[in-house]
Amino acid sequence: MRIPKEGTLLRIYIGESDRLDGKPLYEAIVLKARELHLAGATVLRGVMGYGRNSRLHTTKVLRLSEDLPLIVEIVDAEEQIGRILPWLEEVVRDGLVTVERAQVVRYVGDGDGGKDAGE
């Protein structure tokens, strides 16, 4: 799979407790990205954050939050990212979705031979 050097970065900011059909929303997003053959997806857990309601979510030694902030990141070509956006409009009920340009420097995996992005 190839990603052009001028790629697109999709970020989905959600909470760890967000669900879709009883399953974690972040899992549903990653599985949908895979189903659509997007280049890849990564889920990052935040240690502290707040959103629209200003409620603080944090991991403290004595108080473990049950709803830590998560970010799902997907980098691919703009048209590929566009394929998942309508679905995200339906399933992200509480969160933030952003799209920005990304300069892809290197995207390699098993059997790629160490080629740079766009080669």
mmCIF file of C-alpha atoms in Angstrom:
data_model
loop_
_atom_site.group_PDB
_atom_site.id
_atom_site.type_symbol
_atom_site.label_atom_id
_atom_site.label_comp_id
_atom_site.label_asym_id
_atom_site.label_seq_id
_atom_site.Cartn_x
_atom_site.Cartn_y
_atom_site.Cartn_z
ATOM 1 C CA MET A 1 0.000 0.000 0.000
ATOM 2 C CA ARG A 2 1.262 3.465 -0.837
ATOM 3 C CA ILE A 3 0.579 6.831 0.697
ATOM 4 C CA PRO A 4 1.415 9.955 -1.306
ATOM 5 C CA LYS A 5 3.992 12.320 0.191
ATOM 6 C CA GLU A 6 1.187 14.868 0.590
ATOM 7 C CA GLY A 7 -1.087 12.794 2.804
ATOM 8 C CA THR A 8 -3.962 13.553 5.125
ATOM 9 C CA LEU A 9 -4.024 13.056 8.894
ATOM 10 C CA LEU A 10 -7.362 12.215 10.489
ATOM 11 C CA ARG A 11 -7.627 12.523 14.258
ATOM 12 C CA ILE A 12 -10.624 11.379 16.262
ATOM 13 C CA TYR A 13 -10.716 12.534 19.895
ATOM 14 C CA ILE A 14 -13.044 10.390 21.992
ATOM 15 C CA GLY A 15 -13.337 8.975 25.498
ATOM 16 C CA GLU A 16 -12.264 5.518 26.546
ATOM 17 C CA SER A 17 -15.805 4.746 27.727
ATOM 18 C CA ASP A 18 -17.473 5.719 24.409
ATOM 19 C CA ARG A 19 -19.324 2.754 22.917
ATOM 20 C CA LEU A 20 -20.884 1.644 19.652
ATOM 21 C CA ASP A 21 -23.246 -1.318 19.861
ATOM 22 C CA GLY A 22 -21.810 -2.217 23.268
ATOM 23 C CA LYS A 23 -18.182 -2.320 22.096
ATOM 24 C CA PRO A 24 -15.474 0.324 22.536
ATOM 25 C CA LEU A 25 -15.832 3.036 19.886
ATOM 26 C CA TYR A 26 -12.077 3.178 19.301
ATOM 27 C CA GLU A 27 -12.135 -0.517 18.325
ATOM 28 C CA ALA A 28 -15.034 0.079 15.946
ATOM 29 C CA ILE A 29 -13.146 2.951 14.301
ATOM 30 C CA VAL A 30 -9.978 0.896 13.797
ATOM 31 C CA LEU A 31 -11.968 -2.038 12.413
ATOM 32 C CA LYS A 32 -13.887 0.271 10.041
ATOM 33 C CA ALA A 33 -10.596 1.785 8.820
ATOM 34 C CA ARG A 34 -9.282 -1.725 8.179
ATOM 35 C CA GLU A 35 -12.504 -2.708 6.391
ATOM 36 C CA LEU A 36 -12.090 0.326 4.114
ATOM 37 C CA HIS A 37 -8.437 -0.632 3.465
ATOM 38 C CA LEU A 38 -7.051 2.594 4.911
ATOM 39 C CA ALA A 39 -3.276 2.587 5.342
ATOM 40 C CA GLY A 40 -3.343 2.100 9.122
ATOM 41 C CA ALA A 41 -4.758 3.343 12.396
ATOM 42 C CA THR A 42 -3.238 3.981 15.815
ATOM 43 C CA VAL A 43 -5.019 4.528 19.124
ATOM 44 C CA LEU A 44 -3.254 6.772 21.647
ATOM 45 C CA ARG A 45 -4.320 7.039 25.288
ATOM 46 C CA GLY A 46 -4.077 10.406 26.978
ATOM 47 C CA VAL A 47 -2.954 10.753 30.568
ATOM 48 C CA MET A 48 -4.886 13.965 31.085
ATOM 49 C CA GLY A 49 -7.350 16.070 29.152
ATOM 50 C CA TYR A 50 -10.699 17.814 29.017
ATOM 51 C CA GLY A 51 -13.237 18.522 26.331
ATOM 52 C CA ARG A 52 -16.250 20.651 25.621
ATOM 53 C CA ASN A 53 -17.764 20.248 29.084
ATOM 54 C CA SER A 54 -14.435 21.121 30.809
ATOM 55 C CA ARG A 55 -14.625 17.961 32.939
ATOM 56 C CA LEU A 56 -11.052 16.885 33.684
ATOM 57 C CA HIS A 57 -10.027 13.312 32.886
ATOM 58 C CA THR A 58 -6.769 12.199 34.452
ATOM 59 C CA THR A 59 -4.756 9.228 35.675
ATOM 60 C CA LYS A 60 -3.780 9.918 39.248
ATOM 61 C CA VAL A 61 -2.171 7.393 41.558
ATOM 62 C CA LEU A 62 -5.159 7.336 43.892
ATOM 63 C CA ARG A 63 -7.877 8.001 41.333
ATOM 64 C CA LEU A 64 -8.006 6.109 38.061
ATOM 65 C CA SER A 65 -10.363 7.631 35.538
ATOM 66 C CA GLU A 66 -12.714 5.291 33.729
ATOM 67 C CA ASP A 67 -12.956 7.665 30.780
ATOM 68 C CA LEU A 68 -9.462 8.665 29.715
ATOM 69 C CA PRO A 69 -9.100 10.646 26.497
ATOM 70 C CA LEU A 70 -8.200 8.646 23.388
ATOM 71 C CA ILE A 71 -7.002 9.781 19.983
ATOM 72 C CA VAL A 72 -7.372 7.571 16.931
ATOM 73 C CA GLU A 73 -4.956 8.657 14.191
ATOM 74 C CA ILE A 74 -5.172 7.583 10.565
ATOM 75 C CA VAL A 75 -2.841 8.811 7.804
ATOM 76 C CA ASP A 76 -3.668 8.119 4.161
ATOM 77 C CA ALA A 77 -4.455 9.851 0.885
ATOM 78 C CA GLU A 78 -7.139 12.539 1.108
ATOM 79 C CA GLU A 79 -9.653 10.552 -0.947
ATOM 80 C CA GLN A 80 -9.145 7.488 1.256
ATOM 81 C CA ILE A 81 -9.710 9.501 4.442
ATOM 82 C CA GLY A 82 -12.857 10.938 2.852
ATOM 83 C CA ARG A 83 -14.356 7.454 2.661
ATOM 84 C CA ILE A 84 -14.614 7.088 6.459
ATOM 85 C CA LEU A 85 -15.819 10.613 7.301
ATOM 86 C CA PRO A 86 -19.573 10.042 6.666
ATOM 87 C CA TRP A 87 -19.511 6.999 8.951
ATOM 88 C CA LEU A 88 -17.696 8.983 11.657
ATOM 89 C CA GLU A 89 -20.405 11.673 11.430
ATOM 90 C CA GLU A 90 -22.895 8.990 12.482
ATOM 91 C CA VAL A 91 -20.946 7.244 15.246
ATOM 92 C CA VAL A 92 -18.951 9.965 17.043
ATOM 93 C CA ARG A 93 -21.600 11.454 19.316
ATOM 94 C CA ASP A 94 -19.274 13.035 21.854
ATOM 95 C CA GLY A 95 -15.831 14.038 20.631
ATOM 96 C CA LEU A 96 -13.853 15.911 18.030
ATOM 97 C CA VAL A 97 -12.820 14.918 14.500
ATOM 98 C CA THR A 98 -10.070 16.852 12.702
ATOM 99 C CA VAL A 99 -8.449 16.538 9.290
ATOM 100 C CA GLU A 100 -5.162 18.163 8.339
ATOM 101 C CA ARG A 101 -2.402 17.880 5.781
ATOM 102 C CA ALA A 102 0.465 15.555 6.592
ATOM 103 C CA GLN A 103 3.891 15.403 4.993
ATOM 104 C CA VAL A 104 4.581 11.662 4.760
ATOM 105 C CA VAL A 105 8.335 11.131 4.958
ATOM 106 C CA ARG A 106 8.478 7.374 5.295
ATOM 107 C CA TYR A 107 5.904 4.561 5.304
ATOM 108 C CA VAL A 108 7.389 1.075 5.297
ATOM 109 C CA GLY A 109 6.383 -2.341 6.479
ATOM 110 C CA ASP A 110 7.084 -6.001 5.892
ATOM 111 C CA GLY A 111 8.479 -6.548 2.418
ATOM 112 C CA ASP A 112 8.544 -2.870 1.422
ATOM 113 C CA GLY A 113 12.309 -2.849 1.054
ATOM 114 C CA GLY A 114 12.741 0.417 2.948
ATOM 115 C CA LYS A 115 11.242 2.710 0.286
ATOM 116 C CA ASP A 116 10.292 6.242 1.204
ATOM 117 C CA ALA A 117 6.727 7.526 0.856
ATOM 118 C CA GLY A 118 5.570 8.141 -2.691
ATOM 119 C CA GLU A 119 8.227 5.949 -4.334
#
